[in-house]
XYZ file of C-alpha atoms in Angstrom:
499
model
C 91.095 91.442 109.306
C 89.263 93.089 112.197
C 91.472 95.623 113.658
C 91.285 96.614 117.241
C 88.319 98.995 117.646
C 89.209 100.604 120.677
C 86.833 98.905 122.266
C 85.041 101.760 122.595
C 82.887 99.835 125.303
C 81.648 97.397 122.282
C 80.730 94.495 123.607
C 82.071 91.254 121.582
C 79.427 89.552 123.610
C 76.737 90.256 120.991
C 78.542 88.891 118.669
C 79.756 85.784 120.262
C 76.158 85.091 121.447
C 74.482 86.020 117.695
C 77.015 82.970 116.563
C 76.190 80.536 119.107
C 72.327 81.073 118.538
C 72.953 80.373 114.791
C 75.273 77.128 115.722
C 72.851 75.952 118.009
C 70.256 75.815 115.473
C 71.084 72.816 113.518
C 67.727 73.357 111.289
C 69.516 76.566 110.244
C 72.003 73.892 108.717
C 69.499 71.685 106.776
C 67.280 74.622 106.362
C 68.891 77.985 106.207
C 67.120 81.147 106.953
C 64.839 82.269 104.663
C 64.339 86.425 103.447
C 60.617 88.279 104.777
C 59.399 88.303 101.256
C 58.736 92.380 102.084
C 62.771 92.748 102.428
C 63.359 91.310 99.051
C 65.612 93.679 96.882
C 63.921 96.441 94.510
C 63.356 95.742 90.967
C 65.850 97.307 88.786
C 65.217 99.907 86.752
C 65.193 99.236 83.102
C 68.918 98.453 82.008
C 70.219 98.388 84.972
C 71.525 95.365 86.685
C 71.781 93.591 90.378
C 74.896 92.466 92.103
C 76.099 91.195 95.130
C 78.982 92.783 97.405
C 80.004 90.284 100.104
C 83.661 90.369 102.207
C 85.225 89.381 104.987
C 83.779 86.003 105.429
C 86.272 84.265 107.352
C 85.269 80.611 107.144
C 85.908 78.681 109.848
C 86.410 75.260 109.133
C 86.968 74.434 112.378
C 83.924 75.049 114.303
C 83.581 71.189 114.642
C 87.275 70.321 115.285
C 86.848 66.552 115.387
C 85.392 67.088 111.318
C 89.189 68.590 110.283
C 90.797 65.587 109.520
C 87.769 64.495 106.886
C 88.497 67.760 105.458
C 92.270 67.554 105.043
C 91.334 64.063 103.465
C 88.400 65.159 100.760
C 88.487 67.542 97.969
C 86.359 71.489 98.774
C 83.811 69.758 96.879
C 83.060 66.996 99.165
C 83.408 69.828 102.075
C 79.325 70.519 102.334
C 78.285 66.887 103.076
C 80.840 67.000 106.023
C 80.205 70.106 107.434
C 76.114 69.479 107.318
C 76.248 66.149 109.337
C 75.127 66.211 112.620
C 77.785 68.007 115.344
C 80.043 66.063 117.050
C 78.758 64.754 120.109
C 81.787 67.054 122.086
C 81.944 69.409 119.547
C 81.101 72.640 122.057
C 84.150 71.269 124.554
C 86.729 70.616 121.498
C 85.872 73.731 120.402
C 86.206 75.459 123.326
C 89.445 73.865 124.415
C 90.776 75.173 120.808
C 89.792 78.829 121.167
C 91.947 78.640 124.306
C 94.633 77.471 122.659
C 94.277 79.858 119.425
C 92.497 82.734 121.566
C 90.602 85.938 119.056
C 88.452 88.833 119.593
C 85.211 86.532 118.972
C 84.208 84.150 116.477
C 84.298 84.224 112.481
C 81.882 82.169 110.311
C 80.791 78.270 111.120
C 78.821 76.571 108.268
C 75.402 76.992 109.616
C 76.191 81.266 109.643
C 77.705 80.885 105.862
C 74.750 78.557 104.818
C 72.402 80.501 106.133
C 74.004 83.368 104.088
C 73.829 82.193 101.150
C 70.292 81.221 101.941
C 69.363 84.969 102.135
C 71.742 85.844 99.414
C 69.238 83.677 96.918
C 66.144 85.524 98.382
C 67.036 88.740 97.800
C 69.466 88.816 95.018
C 68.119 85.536 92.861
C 68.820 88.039 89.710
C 72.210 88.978 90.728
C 74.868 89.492 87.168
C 78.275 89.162 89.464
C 79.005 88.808 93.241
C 82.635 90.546 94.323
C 84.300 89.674 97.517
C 86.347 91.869 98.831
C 89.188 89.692 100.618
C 89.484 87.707 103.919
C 87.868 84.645 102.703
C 89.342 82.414 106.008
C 88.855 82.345 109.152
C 91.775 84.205 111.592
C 94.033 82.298 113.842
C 93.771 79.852 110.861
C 97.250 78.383 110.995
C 97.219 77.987 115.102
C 94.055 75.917 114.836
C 95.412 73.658 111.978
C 98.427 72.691 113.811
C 96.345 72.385 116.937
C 94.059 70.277 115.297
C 96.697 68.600 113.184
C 99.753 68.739 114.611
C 103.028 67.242 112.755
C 101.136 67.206 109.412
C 103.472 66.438 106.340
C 104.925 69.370 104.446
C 102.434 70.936 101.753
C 98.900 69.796 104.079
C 98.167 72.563 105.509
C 98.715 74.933 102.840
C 97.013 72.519 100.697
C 94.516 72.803 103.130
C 94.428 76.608 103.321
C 94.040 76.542 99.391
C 90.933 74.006 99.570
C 89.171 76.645 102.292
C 89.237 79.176 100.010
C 88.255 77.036 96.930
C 85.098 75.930 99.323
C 84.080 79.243 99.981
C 84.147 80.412 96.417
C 82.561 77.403 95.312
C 79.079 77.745 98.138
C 79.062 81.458 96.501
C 79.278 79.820 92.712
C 76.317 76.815 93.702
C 74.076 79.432 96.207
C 73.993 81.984 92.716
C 74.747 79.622 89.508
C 74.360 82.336 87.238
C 76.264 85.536 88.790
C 80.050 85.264 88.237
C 81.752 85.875 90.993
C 84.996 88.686 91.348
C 87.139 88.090 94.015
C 90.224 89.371 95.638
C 92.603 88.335 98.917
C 92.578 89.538 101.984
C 95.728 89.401 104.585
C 94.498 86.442 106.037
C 94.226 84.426 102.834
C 97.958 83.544 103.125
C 99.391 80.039 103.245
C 102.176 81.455 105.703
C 99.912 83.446 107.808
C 98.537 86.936 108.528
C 100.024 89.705 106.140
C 102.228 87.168 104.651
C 102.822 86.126 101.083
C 105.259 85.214 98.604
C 105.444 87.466 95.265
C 105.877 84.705 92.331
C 105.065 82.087 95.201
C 103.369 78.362 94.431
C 100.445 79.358 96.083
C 99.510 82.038 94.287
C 99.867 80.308 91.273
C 97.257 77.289 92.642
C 94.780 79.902 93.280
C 94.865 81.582 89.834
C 92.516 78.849 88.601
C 90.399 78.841 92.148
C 89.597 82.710 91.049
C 89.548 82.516 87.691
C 86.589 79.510 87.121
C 84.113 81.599 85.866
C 85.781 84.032 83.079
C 86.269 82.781 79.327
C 89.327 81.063 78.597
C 91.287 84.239 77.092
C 90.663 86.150 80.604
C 91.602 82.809 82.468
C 94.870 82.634 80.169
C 95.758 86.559 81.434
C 95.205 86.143 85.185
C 96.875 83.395 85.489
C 99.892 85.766 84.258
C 98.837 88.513 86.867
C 97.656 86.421 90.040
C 101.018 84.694 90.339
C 102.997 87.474 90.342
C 101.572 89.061 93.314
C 97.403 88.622 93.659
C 96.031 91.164 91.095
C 94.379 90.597 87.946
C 91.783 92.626 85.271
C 88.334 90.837 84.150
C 85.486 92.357 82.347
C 82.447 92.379 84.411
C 79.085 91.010 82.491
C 77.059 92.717 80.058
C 75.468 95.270 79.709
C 78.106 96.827 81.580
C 81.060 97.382 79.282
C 83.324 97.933 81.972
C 86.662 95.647 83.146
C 86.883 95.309 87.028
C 90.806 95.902 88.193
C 91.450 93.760 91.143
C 93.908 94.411 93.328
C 96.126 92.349 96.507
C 96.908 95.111 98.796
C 98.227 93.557 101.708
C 101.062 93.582 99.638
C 100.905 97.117 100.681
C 100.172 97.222 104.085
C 103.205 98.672 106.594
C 102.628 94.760 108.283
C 103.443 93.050 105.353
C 106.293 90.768 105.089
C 107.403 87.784 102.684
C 106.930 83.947 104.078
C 110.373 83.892 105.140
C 109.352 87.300 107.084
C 111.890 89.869 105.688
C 110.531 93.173 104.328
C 109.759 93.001 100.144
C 108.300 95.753 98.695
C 108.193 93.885 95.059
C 104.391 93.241 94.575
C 103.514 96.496 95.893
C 105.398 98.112 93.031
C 104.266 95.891 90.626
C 100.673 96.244 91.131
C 100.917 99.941 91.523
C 102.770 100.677 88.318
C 100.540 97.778 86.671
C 97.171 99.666 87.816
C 98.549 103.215 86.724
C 98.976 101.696 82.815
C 95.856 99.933 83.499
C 93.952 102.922 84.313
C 95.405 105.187 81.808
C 94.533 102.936 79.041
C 90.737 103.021 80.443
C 91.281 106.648 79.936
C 92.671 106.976 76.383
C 90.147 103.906 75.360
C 87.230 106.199 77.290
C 86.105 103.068 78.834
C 85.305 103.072 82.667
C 86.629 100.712 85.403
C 85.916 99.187 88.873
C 89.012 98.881 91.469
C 88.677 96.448 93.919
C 91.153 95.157 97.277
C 90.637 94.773 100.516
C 92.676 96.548 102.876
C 91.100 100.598 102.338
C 93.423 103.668 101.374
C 93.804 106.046 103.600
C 93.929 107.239 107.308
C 92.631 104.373 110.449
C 91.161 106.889 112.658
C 90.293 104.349 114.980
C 94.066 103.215 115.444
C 95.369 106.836 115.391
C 92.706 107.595 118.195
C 93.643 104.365 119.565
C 97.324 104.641 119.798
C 97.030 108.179 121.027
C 98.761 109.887 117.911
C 98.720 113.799 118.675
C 98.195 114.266 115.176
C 97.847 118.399 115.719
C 101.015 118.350 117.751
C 102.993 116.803 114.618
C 102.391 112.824 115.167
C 100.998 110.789 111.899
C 97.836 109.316 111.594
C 98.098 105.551 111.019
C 97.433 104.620 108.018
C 95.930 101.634 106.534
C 98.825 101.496 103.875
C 101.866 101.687 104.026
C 102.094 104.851 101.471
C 99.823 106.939 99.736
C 101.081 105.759 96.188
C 97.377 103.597 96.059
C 94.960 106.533 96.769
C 97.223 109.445 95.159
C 96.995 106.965 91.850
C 93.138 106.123 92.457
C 92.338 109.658 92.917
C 93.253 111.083 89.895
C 91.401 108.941 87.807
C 87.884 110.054 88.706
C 86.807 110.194 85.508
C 87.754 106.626 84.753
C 87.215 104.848 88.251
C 82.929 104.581 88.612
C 83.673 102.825 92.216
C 86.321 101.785 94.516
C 85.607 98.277 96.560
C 87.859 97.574 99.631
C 86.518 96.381 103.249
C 88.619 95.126 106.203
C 87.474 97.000 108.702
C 83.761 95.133 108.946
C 81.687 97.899 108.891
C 79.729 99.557 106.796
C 81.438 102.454 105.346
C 81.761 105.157 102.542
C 85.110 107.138 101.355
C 85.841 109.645 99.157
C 89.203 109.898 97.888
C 90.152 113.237 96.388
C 93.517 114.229 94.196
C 95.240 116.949 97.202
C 96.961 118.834 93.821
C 94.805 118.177 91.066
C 96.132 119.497 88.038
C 94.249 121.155 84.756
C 94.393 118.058 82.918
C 92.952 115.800 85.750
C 89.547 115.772 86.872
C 88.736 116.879 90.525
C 85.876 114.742 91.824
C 87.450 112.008 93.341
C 86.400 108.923 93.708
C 83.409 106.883 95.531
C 84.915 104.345 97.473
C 82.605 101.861 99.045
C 83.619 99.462 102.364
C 81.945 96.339 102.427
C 79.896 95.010 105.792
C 81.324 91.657 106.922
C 79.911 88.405 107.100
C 81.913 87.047 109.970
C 80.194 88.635 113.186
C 83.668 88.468 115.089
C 84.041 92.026 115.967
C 80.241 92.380 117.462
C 78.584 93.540 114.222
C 75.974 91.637 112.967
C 76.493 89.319 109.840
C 75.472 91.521 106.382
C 75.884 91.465 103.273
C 74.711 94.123 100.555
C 72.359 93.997 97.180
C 73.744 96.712 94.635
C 72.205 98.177 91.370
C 73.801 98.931 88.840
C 73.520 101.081 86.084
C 74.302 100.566 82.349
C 77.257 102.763 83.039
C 78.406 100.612 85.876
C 77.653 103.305 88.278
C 76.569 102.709 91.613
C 73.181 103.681 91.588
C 71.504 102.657 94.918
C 72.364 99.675 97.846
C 70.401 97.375 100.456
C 72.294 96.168 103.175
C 70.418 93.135 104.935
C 71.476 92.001 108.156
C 71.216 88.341 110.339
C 68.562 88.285 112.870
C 69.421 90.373 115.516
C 67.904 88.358 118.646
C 70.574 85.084 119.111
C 68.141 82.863 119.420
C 66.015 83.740 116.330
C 66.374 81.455 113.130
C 63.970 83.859 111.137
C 64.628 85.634 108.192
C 67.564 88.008 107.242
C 66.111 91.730 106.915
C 66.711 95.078 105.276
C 68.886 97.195 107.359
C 68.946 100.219 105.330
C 68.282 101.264 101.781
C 71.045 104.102 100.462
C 68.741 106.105 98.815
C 66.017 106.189 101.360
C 68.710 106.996 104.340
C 70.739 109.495 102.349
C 68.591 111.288 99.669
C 70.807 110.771 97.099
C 70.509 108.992 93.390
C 73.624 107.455 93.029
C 76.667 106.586 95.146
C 78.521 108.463 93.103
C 81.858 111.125 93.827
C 79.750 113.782 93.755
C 77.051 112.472 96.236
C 80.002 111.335 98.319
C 81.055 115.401 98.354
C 78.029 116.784 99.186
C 76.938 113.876 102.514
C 80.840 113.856 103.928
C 80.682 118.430 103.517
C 77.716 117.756 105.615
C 79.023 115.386 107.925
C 81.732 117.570 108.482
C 80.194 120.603 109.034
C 77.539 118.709 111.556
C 80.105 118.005 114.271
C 77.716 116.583 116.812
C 76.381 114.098 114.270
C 72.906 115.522 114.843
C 71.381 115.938 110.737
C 68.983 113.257 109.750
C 72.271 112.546 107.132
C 74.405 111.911 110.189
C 72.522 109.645 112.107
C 71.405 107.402 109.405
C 75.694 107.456 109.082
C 76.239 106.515 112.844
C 73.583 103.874 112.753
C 74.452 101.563 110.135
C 77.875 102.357 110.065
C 78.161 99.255 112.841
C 75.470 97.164 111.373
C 72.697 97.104 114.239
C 72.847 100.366 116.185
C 76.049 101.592 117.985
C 75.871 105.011 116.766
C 76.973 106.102 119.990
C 80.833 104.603 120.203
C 81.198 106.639 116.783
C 79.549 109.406 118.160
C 82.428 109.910 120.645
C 84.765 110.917 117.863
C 82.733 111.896 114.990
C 84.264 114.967 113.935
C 87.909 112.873 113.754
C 85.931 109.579 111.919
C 84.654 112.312 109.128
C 87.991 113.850 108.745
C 89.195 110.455 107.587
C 86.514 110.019 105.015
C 87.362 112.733 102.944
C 90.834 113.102 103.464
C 92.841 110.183 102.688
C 96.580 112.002 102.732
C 98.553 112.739 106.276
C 98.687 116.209 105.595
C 95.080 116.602 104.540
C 93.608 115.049 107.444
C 96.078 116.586 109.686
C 94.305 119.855 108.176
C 90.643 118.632 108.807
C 91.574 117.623 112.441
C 93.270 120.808 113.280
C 91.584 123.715 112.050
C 88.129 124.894 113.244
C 85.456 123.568 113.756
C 87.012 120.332 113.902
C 89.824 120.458 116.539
């Protein structure tokens, strides 16, 4: 999801125009954008491994309305060969009369953006073990410009429809990298009934279970098929060396906007996956084996929402949240010695937590956890298209990042570069917990955002520079990173130097 930034005087515009340079450019279709050979990832160190983190695609299918009903006709795998034919000859008008109808922010991914992708994603990660995707695999507005497109379709097309988008998109990621498995989870707009909608036990869940599940042995197929209809979640080991299972979760089953289908409340697969991930993670602890946690929608406080709405958090108003409770980072927190990274996105930019137990007892450790957000694809909020290159150690610890970014001039079909290398920008080894504690003490302690640390921060938090829309609250931003809890960031907010 994108949620509403504030504006914060954020132009959509450079979005909207990055994504009509790239759909203009119908070589960027037949030939997608090639890597600058100097941007290429780093070699690994010895043991160590490379993977891909990718989220928040958000397909659009319908960038070329008059191709839809081909699509509702052909299987995903037919999907390419329609979507790389030339452009309707009114393609910009049909499109253009359907954002009016199904109005949004900006505009998510066309083909030529994805292909062009997946183009760079072979450049710079050709070596790549695994790719995870951290939810929102569809477009938004998806089920307005279905019926707009194809209105009075029979009962089951359009979620058969939905369920073939998502199957595409998993299936480019599969042929772009043939050898790197690919982990995925759902987002709140991967819903056959729409945004923060889904049914616990529903049919649709169960289709997807094999969609998700195509590249794991049949014995791990066998138990997610279990999990994934019950309510989105599953466990799968990631690939050697790293002996380490990833724990993947659907938390828009947790979000305070979640309903069922029919639209009453239903708390059900929250539960469930909570009290599944606590046994999951305490057997990683009694087994000493280490885990990666994965969803999409991130623990903790939205600062950008509580600044947004106004919330006079010092005067005894909440923060907003991101989830409906704190059962998710309470649980994630006190497994720091079991969790080697957390995995969520949603909010499109490039961003690092730390969650932290608030009452840490003897017999827990108190480091926390790293939590990493995910950079979108889809450019609909402003930011440019990214994607990030990760290496990993033997240990499955996050040992250093590359983000690389779309070209930034709209008009420019050249290659997609290095934004920013972790280590370089931060001086630090490993995104690990502890690494996490020492840049977000610093962070907080720099309120004007002014350390070499801070301004590498504001810079590609929004990939391509708008360091100074965070800038404006930057001392309220930090408090969030560290302190996932009400009360705790309540604290941070209201007692010097912060308030």
């Amino acid at each position: 999801m994108g949620r509403v930034l504030l504006r914060w005087k954020i132009s959509l515009a450079c979005g909207t125009a990055l994504l009509a340079g790239l759909n203009a450019s119908s070589l960027m279709a037949q030939n997608p954008a090639p890597v600058a050979t100097k941007t290429s990832a780093k070699t690994a160190p010895d043991h160590s491994i490379h993977a891909l983190l990718v989220s928040d695609i958000h397909f659009d299918p319908f960038w070329d309305p008059a191709k839809v009903t081909q699509l509702v006709a052909e299987p995903a795998s037919h999907w390419r060969g329609i979507f790389s034919s030339p452009a309707s000859s009114d393609r910009d008008a049909q499109f253009a009369a359907l954002e009016q109808k199904c109005p949004t922010r900006g505009e998510d991914t066309p083909y030529n953006l994805y292909a062009s992708s997946l183009q760079a994603m072979r450049t710079t990660a050709a070596d790549a073990k695994f790719i995870t995707v951290s939810g929102d695999l569809i477009a938004h507005a998806f089920s307005c410009k279905f019926n707009a497109v194809v209105p009075e379709s029979e009962p089951g097309v359009y979620q058969a429809f939905v369920a073939k988008a998502i199957e595409y998109v998993l299936l480019e990621l599969r042929t772009a990298l043939p050898e790197a498995r690919v982990y995925a989870a759902l987002g709140n707009n991967d819903s056959d009934c729409g945004d923060y909608k889904q049914d616990e036990h529903g049919l649709f869940l169960s289709q997807l279970a094999d969609t998700f599940s195509k590249d794991f042995p049949p014995a791990v197929r066998q138990s997610i098929a279990l999990t994934f209809g019950d309510a989105g979640y599953y466990s799968a080991p990631l690939p050697a060396p790293l002996h380490t299972r990833l724990l993947v979760l659907d938390d828009t089953f947790m979000s305070p906007k979640f309903t069922a289908c029919s639209g009453s409340p239903d708390t059900g697969g929250a539960k469930a996956q909570i009290e599944w991930l606590r046994q999951q993670l305490s057997a990683a602890r009694e087994n000493r084996e280490h885990v990666w946690v994965m969803g999409h929608i991130p623990p903790g406080v939205d600062p950008y929402t509580t600044a947004a709405k106004m919330r006079n958090v010092c005067g005894g108003s909440a923060p907003e949240t991101f989830l409906s409770s704190e059962d998710l980072p309470d649980l994630l927190a006190r497994y720091g010695d079991v969790i080697q990274l957390a995995i969520f996105a949603h909010t499109h930019m490039d961003e690092m937590r730390l969650l932290k137990p608030e009452h840490p007892t003897e017999s827990e450790p108190h480091g926390g956890v790293a939590v990493k957000l995910v950079p979108s694809i889809s450019p609909i909020n402003g930011n440019t298209p990214s994607f990030t290159v990760a290496t990993i150690a033997p240990n499955a610890m996050l040992e250093d990042y590359r983000v690389y970014a779309a070209p930034e001039d709209a008009g420019d079909a050249g290659p997609w570069k290095e934004e920013y290398d972790f280590d370089q920008a931060y001086q630090q080894k490993a995104f690990s917990a502890s690494a996490l504690a020492a840049l977000t003490a610093g962070f907080a302690s720099d309120t004007g955002g002014t350390t070499s640390a801070s301004e590498a921060y504001l810079r590609n938090y929004f990939v391509r520079d708008r360091s100074a829309e965070l800038r404006l609250f930057w001392p309220e931003y930090v408090c969030a990173m560290f302190n996932d809890g009400a009360d705790a960031y309540r604290h941070c907010r209201c007692t010097a130097p912060n308030r």
